[in-house]
PDB file of C-alpha atoms in Angstrom:
ATOM      1  CA  LEU A   3     105.773  89.512  68.817  1.00 46.00           C
ATOM      2  CA  ALA A   4     101.917  89.717  70.459  1.00 43.00           C
ATOM      3  CA  ALA A   5     100.291  91.983  67.189  1.00 45.00           C
ATOM      4  CA  GLU A   6     100.691  88.502  65.426  1.00 51.00           C
ATOM      5  CA  HIS A   7      98.244  86.668  67.033  1.00 53.00           C
ATOM      6  CA  SER A   8      96.574  90.237  68.116  1.00 57.00           C
ATOM      7  CA  SER A   9      96.208  89.543  71.665  1.00 73.00           C
ATOM      8  CA  ILE A  10      98.230  91.127  74.104  1.00 77.00           C
ATOM      9  CA  ASP A  11     101.311  89.427  75.995  1.00 82.00           C
ATOM     10  CA  ALA A  12     101.835  91.234  78.829  1.00 81.00           C
ATOM     11  CA  LEU A  13     103.139  89.086  81.096  1.00 85.00           C
ATOM     12  CA  GLY A  14     105.794  87.398  78.847  1.00 85.00           C
ATOM     13  CA  GLN A  15     108.418  89.657  79.486  1.00 86.00           C
ATOM     14  CA  PHE A  16     108.318  88.433  82.884  1.00 89.00           C
ATOM     15  CA  GLN A  17     109.546  85.047  81.841  1.00 89.00           C
ATOM     16  CA  LEU A  18     112.398  83.533  82.981  1.00 90.00           C
ATOM     17  CA  HIS A  19     115.099  81.831  80.237  1.00 88.00           C
ATOM     18  CA  THR A  20     118.362  81.402  80.614  1.00 89.00           C
ATOM     19  CA  ALA A  21     121.610  83.495  78.835  1.00 88.00           C
ATOM     20  CA  LEU A  22     124.907  83.524  78.049  1.00 88.00           C
ATOM     21  CA  GLY A  23     124.163  80.346  75.827  1.00 87.00           C
ATOM     22  CA  PRO A  24     125.172  76.832  76.684  1.00 89.00           C
ATOM     23  CA  LEU A  25     127.435  77.391  79.178  1.00 90.00           C
ATOM     24  CA  GLY A  26     124.188  79.431  80.859  1.00 88.00           C
ATOM     25  CA  ALA A  27     122.249  76.977  80.482  1.00 89.00           C
ATOM     26  CA  SER A  28     123.881  73.967  82.264  1.00 91.00           C
ATOM     27  CA  VAL A  29     123.634  76.124  85.760  1.00 91.00           C
ATOM     28  CA  ASN A  30     120.601  77.613  85.127  1.00 90.00           C
ATOM     29  CA  PHE A  31     121.836  80.947  84.964  1.00 92.00           C
ATOM     30  CA  THR A  32     118.774  83.176  84.034  1.00 93.00           C
ATOM     31  CA  GLN A  33     118.835  86.354  82.142  1.00 92.00           C
ATOM     32  CA  SER A  34     117.416  87.757  85.598  1.00 93.00           C
ATOM     33  CA  ASN A  35     120.724  86.653  86.968  1.00 93.00           C
ATOM     34  CA  LEU A  36     123.093  88.111  84.630  1.00 94.00           C
ATOM     35  CA  ALA A  37     120.729  91.615  85.159  1.00 95.00           C
ATOM     36  CA  MET A  38     121.834  91.364  88.650  1.00 95.00           C
ATOM     37  CA  VAL A  39     125.502  91.157  87.836  1.00 95.00           C
ATOM     38  CA  VAL A  40     125.720  93.691  85.423  1.00 95.00           C
ATOM     39  CA  GLY A  41     124.152  95.764  88.149  1.00 95.00           C
ATOM     40  CA  GLY A  42     126.796  94.753  90.820  1.00 95.00           C
ATOM     41  CA  VAL A  43     129.461  95.431  88.636  1.00 96.00           C
ATOM     42  CA  LEU A  44     128.029  98.628  87.015  1.00 95.00           C
ATOM     43  CA  ILE A  45     127.863 100.042  91.205  1.00 95.00           C
ATOM     44  CA  LEU A  46     131.485  98.399  91.495  1.00 95.00           C
ATOM     45  CA  GLY A  47     132.439 100.268  88.983  1.00 95.00           C
ATOM     46  CA  LEU A  48     131.285 103.700  89.080  1.00 93.00           C
ATOM     47  CA  MET A  49     132.180 103.453  92.733  1.00 92.00           C
ATOM     48  CA  TYR A  50     135.925 102.068  92.286  1.00 93.00           C
ATOM     49  CA  PHE A  51     136.650 104.019  89.129  1.00 92.00           C
ATOM     50  CA  GLY A  52     134.214 107.402  90.837  1.00 91.00           C
ATOM     51  CA  MET A  53     136.655 107.197  93.626  1.00 88.00           C
ATOM     52  CA  LYS A  54     140.293 106.234  92.061  1.00 88.00           C
ATOM     53  CA  PRO A  55     141.445 109.883  90.864  1.00 86.00           C
ATOM     54  CA  ALA A  56     140.858 110.468  94.736  1.00 83.00           C
ATOM     55  CA  ALA A  57     140.979 114.728  93.389  1.00 84.00           C
ATOM     56  CA  ILE A  58     139.886 117.372  95.658  1.00 86.00           C
ATOM     57  CA  VAL A  59     137.818 119.270  92.852  1.00 86.00           C
ATOM     58  CA  PRO A  60     136.247 115.840  91.624  1.00 86.00           C
ATOM     59  CA  GLY A  61     135.229 115.356  88.256  1.00 87.00           C
ATOM     60  CA  ARG A  62     131.781 114.153  87.040  1.00 90.00           C
ATOM     61  CA  LEU A  63     132.657 110.826  88.049  1.00 91.00           C
ATOM     62  CA  GLN A  64     134.053 110.886  91.189  1.00 92.00           C
ATOM     63  CA  ALA A  65     131.283 113.958  92.075  1.00 92.00           C
ATOM     64  CA  ALA A  66     128.237 111.278  91.177  1.00 92.00           C
ATOM     65  CA  ALA A  67     130.133 108.700  93.288  1.00 93.00           C
ATOM     66  CA  GLU A  68     130.266 110.678  96.509  1.00 93.00           C
ATOM     67  CA  LEU A  69     126.892 111.987  96.240  1.00 93.00           C
ATOM     68  CA  CYS A  70     125.733 108.436  95.855  1.00 93.00           C
ATOM     69  CA  TYR A  71     127.642 107.711  99.012  1.00 93.00           C
ATOM     70  CA  LYS A  72     126.769 110.693 100.572  1.00 94.00           C
ATOM     71  CA  PHE A  73     123.020 110.063  99.978  1.00 94.00           C
ATOM     72  CA  ALA A  74     122.924 106.872 101.919  1.00 94.00           C
ATOM     73  CA  TYR A  75     125.338 107.746 104.854  1.00 95.00           C
ATOM     74  CA  ASP A  76     122.881 110.614 105.441  1.00 94.00           C
ATOM     75  CA  MET A  77     119.954 108.638 104.903  1.00 94.00           C
ATOM     76  CA  CYS A  78     121.505 106.355 107.323  1.00 93.00           C
ATOM     77  CA  ILE A  79     123.021 109.028 110.518  1.00 94.00           C
ATOM     78  CA  GLU A  80     118.938 110.431 109.939  1.00 93.00           C
ATOM     79  CA  GLN A  81     116.679 107.300 110.514  1.00 91.00           C
ATOM     80  CA  VAL A  82     118.872 105.498 112.752  1.00 91.00           C
ATOM     81  CA  GLY A  83     121.003 108.239 114.400  1.00 89.00           C
ATOM     82  CA  GLU A  84     124.520 107.715 115.030  1.00 89.00           C
ATOM     83  CA  GLU A  85     124.137 103.624 115.199  1.00 87.00           C
ATOM     84  CA  GLY A  86     123.339 104.342 111.681  1.00 89.00           C
ATOM     85  CA  ARG A  87     126.976 104.128 110.685  1.00 91.00           C
ATOM     86  CA  LYS A  88     127.188 100.349 111.590  1.00 91.00           C
ATOM     87  CA  PHE A  89     124.403  99.775 108.747  1.00 93.00           C
ATOM     88  CA  PHE A  90     125.432 101.675 106.404  1.00 94.00           C
ATOM     89  CA  PRO A  91     127.377  99.014 104.442  1.00 94.00           C
ATOM     90  CA  PHE A  92     124.003  97.235 104.255  1.00 95.00           C
ATOM     91  CA  VAL A  93     121.375  99.969 102.845  1.00 95.00           C
ATOM     92  CA  PHE A  94     124.218 101.405 100.139  1.00 95.00           C
ATOM     93  CA  THR A  95     124.233  97.648  99.166  1.00 95.00           C
ATOM     94  CA  LEU A  96     120.627  97.312  98.731  1.00 95.00           C
ATOM     95  CA  PHE A  97     119.474 100.958  97.961  1.00 96.00           C
ATOM     96  CA  PHE A  98     121.967 100.595  94.973  1.00 95.00           C
ATOM     97  CA  PHE A  99     121.109  96.899  94.132  1.00 96.00           C
ATOM     98  CA  ILE A 100     117.378  97.801  93.711  1.00 96.00           C
ATOM     99  CA  LEU A 101     117.926 101.554  92.061  1.00 96.00           C
ATOM    100  CA  PHE A 102     120.068 100.047  89.450  1.00 96.00           C
ATOM    101  CA  GLY A 103     117.729  97.247  88.867  1.00 95.00           C
ATOM    102  CA  ASN A 104     115.141  99.276  88.274  1.00 95.00           C
ATOM    103  CA  LEU A 105     117.075 101.288  85.936  1.00 95.00           C
ATOM    104  CA  ILE A 106     118.840  98.889  84.132  1.00 94.00           C
ATOM    105  CA  GLY A 107     114.622  97.225  83.087  1.00 92.00           C
ATOM    106  CA  LEU A 108     113.760 100.379  81.376  1.00 93.00           C
ATOM    107  CA  PHE A 109     116.481  99.608  78.547  1.00 92.00           C
ATOM    108  CA  PRO A 110     115.050  97.324  75.764  1.00 88.00           C
ATOM    109  CA  TYR A 111     116.081  93.829  75.914  1.00 88.00           C
ATOM    110  CA  SER A 112     117.103  94.079  79.335  1.00 91.00           C
ATOM    111  CA  PHE A 113     115.489  92.811  82.645  1.00 93.00           C
ATOM    112  CA  THR A 114     114.168  93.773  85.327  1.00 93.00           C
ATOM    113  CA  TYR A 115     115.267  91.830  88.165  1.00 94.00           C
ATOM    114  CA  THR A 116     113.098  93.632  90.536  1.00 94.00           C
ATOM    115  CA  SER A 117     109.504  92.852  89.184  1.00 93.00           C
ATOM    116  CA  HIS A 118     110.365  89.572  90.260  1.00 94.00           C
ATOM    117  CA  ILE A 119     108.483  88.939  93.973  1.00 94.00           C
ATOM    118  CA  ALA A 120     111.325  86.153  94.801  1.00 94.00           C
ATOM    119  CA  VAL A 121     113.663  88.801  94.518  1.00 95.00           C
ATOM    120  CA  THR A 122     111.815  91.068  96.441  1.00 96.00           C
ATOM    121  CA  PHE A 123     111.194  88.558  98.937  1.00 96.00           C
ATOM    122  CA  ALA A 124     114.396  87.681  98.929  1.00 96.00           C
ATOM    123  CA  LEU A 125     115.765  90.768  99.652  1.00 96.00           C
ATOM    124  CA  ALA A 126     112.881  91.922 102.699  1.00 96.00           C
ATOM    125  CA  LEU A 127     113.597  89.028 104.448  1.00 97.00           C
ATOM    126  CA  ALA A 128     116.975  89.577 104.859  1.00 96.00           C
ATOM    127  CA  VAL A 129     115.728  93.161 105.915  1.00 96.00           C
ATOM    128  CA  PHE A 130     113.358  91.322 108.173  1.00 96.00           C
ATOM    129  CA  LEU A 131     116.276  89.171 110.002  1.00 96.00           C
ATOM    130  CA  LEU A 132     118.558  91.903 109.851  1.00 95.00           C
ATOM    131  CA  THR A 133     116.496  94.334 112.086  1.00 95.00           C
ATOM    132  CA  THR A 134     115.034  91.052 113.995  1.00 95.00           C
ATOM    133  CA  GLY A 135     118.730  90.237 115.174  1.00 95.00           C
ATOM    134  CA  VAL A 136     119.829  93.212 115.427  1.00 94.00           C
ATOM    135  CA  ALA A 137     117.123  93.981 117.680  1.00 94.00           C
ATOM    136  CA  ILE A 138     117.914  90.561 119.845  1.00 94.00           C
ATOM    137  CA  TRP A 139     121.507  91.278 119.992  1.00 94.00           C
ATOM    138  CA  ILE A 140     121.418  94.810 121.796  1.00 92.00           C
ATOM    139  CA  HIS A 141     118.524  94.135 124.102  1.00 92.00           C
ATOM    140  CA  GLY A 142     118.267  91.062 124.589  1.00 90.00           C
ATOM    141  CA  TRP A 143     115.128  89.328 126.291  1.00 88.00           C
ATOM    142  CA  HIS A 144     113.803  92.819 126.555  1.00 89.00           C
ATOM    143  CA  PHE A 145     112.905  92.922 122.950  1.00 88.00           C
ATOM    144  CA  LEU A 146     109.352  91.405 123.479  1.00 88.00           C
ATOM    145  CA  SER A 147     108.483  94.522 125.022  1.00 88.00           C
ATOM    146  CA  TYR A 148     108.241  95.420 121.395  1.00 88.00           C
ATOM    147  CA  PHE A 149     105.193  94.371 121.056  1.00 89.00           C
ATOM    148  CA  VAL A 150     103.726  95.166 124.164  1.00 88.00           C
ATOM    149  CA  PRO A 151     102.059  99.444 124.120  1.00 84.00           C
ATOM    150  CA  GLU A 152     102.894 101.583 126.434  1.00 83.00           C
ATOM    151  CA  GLY A 153     100.117 102.743 129.086  1.00 84.00           C
ATOM    152  CA  ALA A 154      97.600 100.045 127.536  1.00 83.00           C
ATOM    153  CA  PRO A 155      94.837  98.996 130.222  1.00 88.00           C
ATOM    154  CA  LYS A 156      96.134  95.445 131.680  1.00 88.00           C
ATOM    155  CA  LEU A 157      93.128  94.040 130.193  1.00 90.00           C
ATOM    156  CA  LEU A 158      93.552  94.616 126.688  1.00 90.00           C
ATOM    157  CA  ILE A 159      97.133  93.351 126.606  1.00 91.00           C
ATOM    158  CA  PRO A 160      97.146  89.942 125.541  1.00 91.00           C
ATOM    159  CA  LEU A 161      95.040  91.552 122.292  1.00 92.00           C
ATOM    160  CA  LEU A 162      97.010  94.065 121.366  1.00 92.00           C
ATOM    161  CA  VAL A 163     100.546  91.762 121.406  1.00 93.00           C
ATOM    162  CA  LEU A 164      98.421  89.682 118.849  1.00 93.00           C
ATOM    163  CA  ILE A 165      98.064  92.718 116.839  1.00 93.00           C
ATOM    164  CA  GLU A 166     101.396  94.392 117.474  1.00 93.00           C
ATOM    165  CA  VAL A 167     103.229  90.439 116.556  1.00 94.00           C
ATOM    166  CA  VAL A 168     100.975  90.254 113.175  1.00 94.00           C
ATOM    167  CA  SER A 169     101.808  94.256 112.474  1.00 93.00           C
ATOM    168  CA  TYR A 170     105.678  93.591 112.796  1.00 94.00           C
ATOM    169  CA  LEU A 171     105.110  90.112 110.591  1.00 94.00           C
ATOM    170  CA  SER A 172     103.207  91.769 108.136  1.00 93.00           C
ATOM    171  CA  ARG A 173     106.179  94.170 107.205  1.00 91.00           C
ATOM    172  CA  LEU A 174     107.617  90.954 105.714  1.00 93.00           C
ATOM    173  CA  ILE A 175     104.584  91.000 102.848  1.00 92.00           C
ATOM    174  CA  SER A 176     104.128  95.014 102.309  1.00 91.00           C
ATOM    175  CA  LEU A 177     108.000  95.763 101.507  1.00 91.00           C
ATOM    176  CA  PRO A 178     108.760  93.150  98.785  1.00 93.00           C
ATOM    177  CA  VAL A 179     105.026  93.838  97.368  1.00 91.00           C
ATOM    178  CA  ARG A 180     105.186  97.369  97.536  1.00 89.00           C
ATOM    179  CA  LEU A 181     108.631  97.126  95.379  1.00 92.00           C
ATOM    180  CA  PHE A 182     107.518  94.264  92.829  1.00 92.00           C
ATOM    181  CA  ALA A 183     104.039  95.669  92.187  1.00 90.00           C
ATOM    182  CA  ASN A 184     105.191  99.118  91.382  1.00 90.00           C
ATOM    183  CA  MET A 185     107.764  97.542  88.804  1.00 92.00           C
ATOM    184  CA  MET A 186     105.639  94.588  87.617  1.00 92.00           C
ATOM    185  CA  ALA A 187     102.614  97.795  87.252  1.00 91.00           C
ATOM    186  CA  GLY A 188     104.949 100.242  84.874  1.00 92.00           C
ATOM    187  CA  HIS A 189     106.320  97.577  82.910  1.00 93.00           C
ATOM    188  CA  VAL A 190     103.073  95.802  82.097  1.00 93.00           C
ATOM    189  CA  MET A 191     101.616  99.183  80.915  1.00 93.00           C
ATOM    190  CA  MET A 192     104.119  99.884  78.613  1.00 92.00           C
ATOM    191  CA  GLU A 193     104.236  96.337  77.150  1.00 92.00           C
ATOM    192  CA  VAL A 194     100.777  97.025  76.816  1.00 92.00           C
ATOM    193  CA  PHE A 195     100.810 100.771  74.722  1.00 92.00           C
ATOM    194  CA  ALA A 196     103.340  99.607  72.935  1.00 91.00           C
ATOM    195  CA  SER A 197     101.557  96.628  71.762  1.00 90.00           C
ATOM    196  CA  PHE A 198      98.196  98.934  71.112  1.00 89.00           C
ATOM    197  CA  MET A 199     100.958 100.690  68.722  1.00 89.00           C
ATOM    198  CA  VAL A 200     101.553  97.786  66.648  1.00 88.00           C
ATOM    199  CA  MET A 201      98.468  96.916  66.120  1.00 87.00           C
ATOM    200  CA  MET A 202      97.065 100.109  65.505  1.00 88.00           C
ATOM    201  CA  ALA A 203      99.982 100.417  62.688  1.00 86.00           C
ATOM    202  CA  GLY A 204      98.809  96.503  60.943  1.00 84.00           C
ATOM    203  CA  ALA A 205      95.284  98.913  60.585  1.00 82.00           C
ATOM    204  CA  GLY A 206      96.465 100.798  57.277  1.00 82.00           C
ATOM    205  CA  THR A 207      96.776 104.742  57.009  1.00 86.00           C
ATOM    206  CA  VAL A 208      94.499 105.804  59.580  1.00 86.00           C
ATOM    207  CA  GLY A 209      96.374 102.941  61.659  1.00 86.00           C
ATOM    208  CA  VAL A 210      99.572 105.033  61.408  1.00 88.00           C
ATOM    209  CA  ILE A 211      98.468 108.318  62.253  1.00 89.00           C
ATOM    210  CA  GLY A 212      96.756 107.027  65.456  1.00 87.00           C
ATOM    211  CA  ALA A 213      99.514 104.624  66.594  1.00 89.00           C
ATOM    212  CA  PHE A 214     101.218 108.031  67.508  1.00 91.00           C
ATOM    213  CA  PHE A 215      99.478 108.185  70.183  1.00 92.00           C
ATOM    214  CA  PRO A 216      99.690 105.195  72.300  1.00 92.00           C
ATOM    215  CA  GLN A 217     103.858 105.704  71.601  1.00 92.00           C
ATOM    216  CA  ALA A 218     103.249 109.320  73.263  1.00 94.00           C
ATOM    217  CA  ILE A 219     101.852 107.955  76.346  1.00 94.00           C
ATOM    218  CA  ASN A 220     104.688 105.167  76.162  1.00 93.00           C
ATOM    219  CA  VAL A 221     107.307 108.307  76.271  1.00 95.00           C
ATOM    220  CA  ILE A 222     105.558 109.704  79.213  1.00 95.00           C
ATOM    221  CA  LEU A 223     105.739 106.354  80.822  1.00 94.00           C
ATOM    222  CA  ILE A 224     109.094 105.786  80.644  1.00 94.00           C
ATOM    223  CA  GLY A 225     109.769 109.121  82.302  1.00 95.00           C
ATOM    224  CA  PHE A 226     107.402 108.157  84.928  1.00 94.00           C
ATOM    225  CA  GLU A 227     109.108 104.563  84.757  1.00 94.00           C
ATOM    226  CA  LEU A 228     112.152 106.247  86.060  1.00 95.00           C
ATOM    227  CA  LEU A 229     110.616 108.621  88.750  1.00 94.00           C
ATOM    228  CA  VAL A 230     109.183 104.846  90.255  1.00 93.00           C
ATOM    229  CA  SER A 231     112.680 103.040  90.164  1.00 94.00           C
ATOM    230  CA  ALA A 232     114.356 106.178  91.890  1.00 94.00           C
ATOM    231  CA  LEU A 233     111.054 106.190  94.457  1.00 92.00           C
ATOM    232  CA  GLN A 234     111.222 102.817  94.868  1.00 93.00           C
ATOM    233  CA  ALA A 235     114.841 102.145  95.839  1.00 95.00           C
ATOM    234  CA  TYR A 236     114.836 105.227  98.561  1.00 94.00           C
ATOM    235  CA  VAL A 237     111.076 103.782 100.115  1.00 91.00           C
ATOM    236  CA  PHE A 238     112.858 100.142 100.128  1.00 94.00           C
ATOM    237  CA  ALA A 239     116.089 101.539 101.832  1.00 95.00           C
ATOM    238  CA  LEU A 240     114.281 104.363 104.127  1.00 93.00           C
ATOM    239  CA  LEU A 241     111.825 101.935 105.274  1.00 92.00           C
ATOM    240  CA  THR A 242     114.935  99.702 106.535  1.00 95.00           C
ATOM    241  CA  CYS A 243     116.365 102.500 107.830  1.00 94.00           C
ATOM    242  CA  LEU A 244     113.088 103.215 109.895  1.00 92.00           C
ATOM    243  CA  TYR A 245     113.923  99.720 110.927  1.00 93.00           C
ATOM    244  CA  LEU A 246     116.641  99.322 112.287  1.00 94.00           C
ATOM    245  CA  HIS A 247     115.929 103.026 114.190  1.00 93.00           C
ATOM    246  CA  ASP A 248     112.904 100.351 115.312  1.00 90.00           C
ATOM    247  CA  ALA A 249     115.785  97.714 116.291  1.00 92.00           C
ATOM    248  CA  VAL A 250     118.404  99.905 117.843  1.00 92.00           C
ATOM    249  CA  HIS A 251     115.723 101.874 119.613  1.00 89.00           C
ATOM    250  CA  LEU A 252     112.636  99.786 120.463  1.00 83.00           C
ATOM    251  CA  HIS A 253     110.370 102.908 120.009  1.00 69.00           C
TER     252      HIS A 253
ATOM    253  CA  MET V   2     100.146 110.944  96.773  1.00 59.00           C
ATOM    254  CA  LEU V   3      99.597 107.842  94.244  1.00 66.00           C
ATOM    255  CA  GLY V   4     102.638 106.162  95.974  1.00 70.00           C
ATOM    256  CA  LEU V   5     101.022 106.887  98.901  1.00 80.00           C
ATOM    257  CA  GLY V   6      98.179 105.909  98.289  1.00 82.00           C
ATOM    258  CA  LEU V   7     100.012 102.526  97.392  1.00 79.00           C
ATOM    259  CA  ARG V   8     101.921 101.632 100.396  1.00 82.00           C
ATOM    260  CA  VAL V   9      98.393 102.481 102.361  1.00 88.00           C
ATOM    261  CA  GLY V  10      97.003  99.376 100.285  1.00 87.00           C
ATOM    262  CA  ALA V  11      99.932  97.145 100.237  1.00 87.00           C
ATOM    263  CA  GLU V  12      99.835  97.924 104.523  1.00 90.00           C
ATOM    264  CA  VAL V  13      96.455  96.868 104.962  1.00 92.00           C
ATOM    265  CA  ILE V  14      96.283  93.955 102.339  1.00 92.00           C
ATOM    266  CA  ALA V  15     100.224  92.705 104.195  1.00 93.00           C
ATOM    267  CA  ALA V  16      98.409  92.352 107.608  1.00 94.00           C
ATOM    268  CA  LEU V  17      95.113  90.744 106.476  1.00 94.00           C
ATOM    269  CA  LEU V  18      97.645  87.996 104.344  1.00 94.00           C
ATOM    270  CA  VAL V  19      99.882  87.337 107.867  1.00 94.00           C
ATOM    271  CA  GLY V  20      96.750  87.520 109.679  1.00 94.00           C
ATOM    272  CA  LEU V  21      95.077  84.912 106.857  1.00 94.00           C
ATOM    273  CA  ALA V  22      98.430  82.941 107.428  1.00 94.00           C
ATOM    274  CA  ILE V  23      98.736  82.475 110.933  1.00 93.00           C
ATOM    275  CA  GLY V  24      94.859  81.985 111.323  1.00 94.00           C
ATOM    276  CA  TRP V  25      94.681  79.252 108.783  1.00 94.00           C
ATOM    277  CA  GLY V  26      98.059  77.782 109.951  1.00 94.00           C
ATOM    278  CA  LEU V  27      96.685  76.896 113.536  1.00 93.00           C
ATOM    279  CA  ASP V  28      93.592  75.815 112.151  1.00 93.00           C
ATOM    280  CA  ARG V  29      95.197  72.584 110.653  1.00 93.00           C
ATOM    281  CA  VAL V  30      97.465  72.130 112.871  1.00 94.00           C
ATOM    282  CA  LEU V  31      94.850  72.072 115.968  1.00 93.00           C
ATOM    283  CA  GLY V  32      91.805  70.790 113.130  1.00 90.00           C
ATOM    284  CA  THR V  33      89.517  73.810 114.898  1.00 87.00           C
ATOM    285  CA  ARG V  34      88.785  75.561 111.640  1.00 84.00           C
ATOM    286  CA  PRO V  35      87.101  78.377 111.612  1.00 88.00           C
ATOM    287  CA  ILE V  36      87.751  79.176 114.837  1.00 92.00           C
ATOM    288  CA  PHE V  37      91.120  80.814 114.364  1.00 92.00           C
ATOM    289  CA  LEU V  38      90.712  81.618 110.988  1.00 93.00           C
ATOM    290  CA  GLY V  39      87.980  84.728 111.684  1.00 93.00           C
ATOM    291  CA  LEU V  40      89.802  85.929 115.103  1.00 93.00           C
ATOM    292  CA  PHE V  41      93.287  86.405 113.006  1.00 94.00           C
ATOM    293  CA  ILE V  42      90.954  87.810 110.024  1.00 94.00           C
ATOM    294  CA  LEU V  43      89.915  90.406 112.583  1.00 95.00           C
ATOM    295  CA  ILE V  44      93.636  90.667 114.208  1.00 95.00           C
ATOM    296  CA  GLY V  45      95.305  90.823 110.831  1.00 95.00           C
ATOM    297  CA  GLY V  46      92.459  94.105 110.017  1.00 95.00           C
ATOM    298  CA  ALA V  47      93.293  95.947 113.203  1.00 95.00           C
ATOM    299  CA  ALA V  48      96.995  95.464 112.298  1.00 95.00           C
ATOM    300  CA  GLY V  49      96.812  96.587 108.978  1.00 95.00           C
ATOM    301  CA  MET V  50      94.904  99.875 110.454  1.00 94.00           C
ATOM    302  CA  LEU V  51      97.420  99.826 112.749  1.00 92.00           C
ATOM    303  CA  ASN V  52     100.198 100.433 110.132  1.00 92.00           C
ATOM    304  CA  VAL V  53      98.198 102.424 108.457  1.00 93.00           C
ATOM    305  CA  TRP V  54      98.341 105.155 111.563  1.00 92.00           C
ATOM    306  CA  ARG V  55     101.843 104.419 112.125  1.00 88.00           C
ATOM    307  CA  LEU V  56     102.087 105.241 108.443  1.00 86.00           C
ATOM    308  CA  VAL V  57     100.261 109.003 108.394  1.00 87.00           C
ATOM    309  CA  ALA V  58     100.376 109.889 112.098  1.00 84.00           C
ATOM    310  CA  PRO V  59     102.399 113.115 112.388  1.00 76.00           C
ATOM    311  CA  ARG V  60     106.007 111.890 113.842  1.00 71.00           C
ATOM    312  CA  PRO V  61     106.824 113.479 117.016  1.00 64.00           C
TER     313      PRO V  61
END
C-alpha cells in the first residue's frame, strides 16, 4: 500500500489489469470489463426478477423495478415530448449503465468503469452520433438550419454559424468530461484521505487517535459520492434527452 | 451549486478545446499557423460563453 513508501498513490486505483485469471488474460478482459458485465447483469436481474411476479400490488423488488422504469420513461416524455417514446430504451440503458457503474465503484475491491475517459467518451460518442443521425433522418438537409440562429443580421451569419458549430461539437467533450472528472475526483479524494489515515496510524498512539479525523471525512465522502453517482448519471441522461429534443424539434 | 459550477467550467473548457483542435488542424493542413489557431480559439471562447448562456438562461 501507499503508506509503505509514505507517499500517496492516488491514481494507481485506476490502473487496468486483467481479471478472471489466465482466461481473462488471454483475451485482455480487464477488471473494468468485469465491472461492466456485473453492472449489466444486475440491471437485467433487477428487471427480470422484479417484473417476474407481475403482481398488482408490487413487492419491494417489483416496486423498485417499476420505479426505475417509470423514472426513465417520464424523463424521456417530459424532455423530448411524445416522440421520446422511441428513444426510451436508449435513455434507459444509458442511465442505468452509468448509474450502476458509479454505484458498483463504491464497493471495496471494485472498479468504477465510468472513471475512465475512454468509457465515458465512447458513451458520449454514441449519444452524439445518435442525436445527429436522428436530426438528419427527420429533417434531412434542413438540419443545417439548426446552426443559423433566427433573426440574426445577415452580415454576422458566417461568424454565428461557426460559433454554433463549435458549440455543437463541444457537447462531445463536455458530456464525457463532466462524468469522468466527477467520478475520478471523488475516488482520488477518498484514496487520499484513506492514505492519510494509514500514514497517521503508523505514527504511534497520537497518530492512531488523529487517524479518526480522515476516517470521519471518508465516511462523509462516501455519502457525498452516493449523491454524485446518482446526480451525474441523471445529468448525463437528462442532457441526452435535451439533445434528442433539439434533434427532433430543431429548437 | 457545486454541480452547476463544474458544469459551467466543463462547458467553457470543452468549447475552447474544440476551437483549439479545429484551428490547429486547419493550420496543419493549410500550413498557415497561427492564423486559424488564433481565430478558432476566439470562436471557441465565444461558443463557450454561448454554452454557459444556454445553461443558465431561463427556459421559456
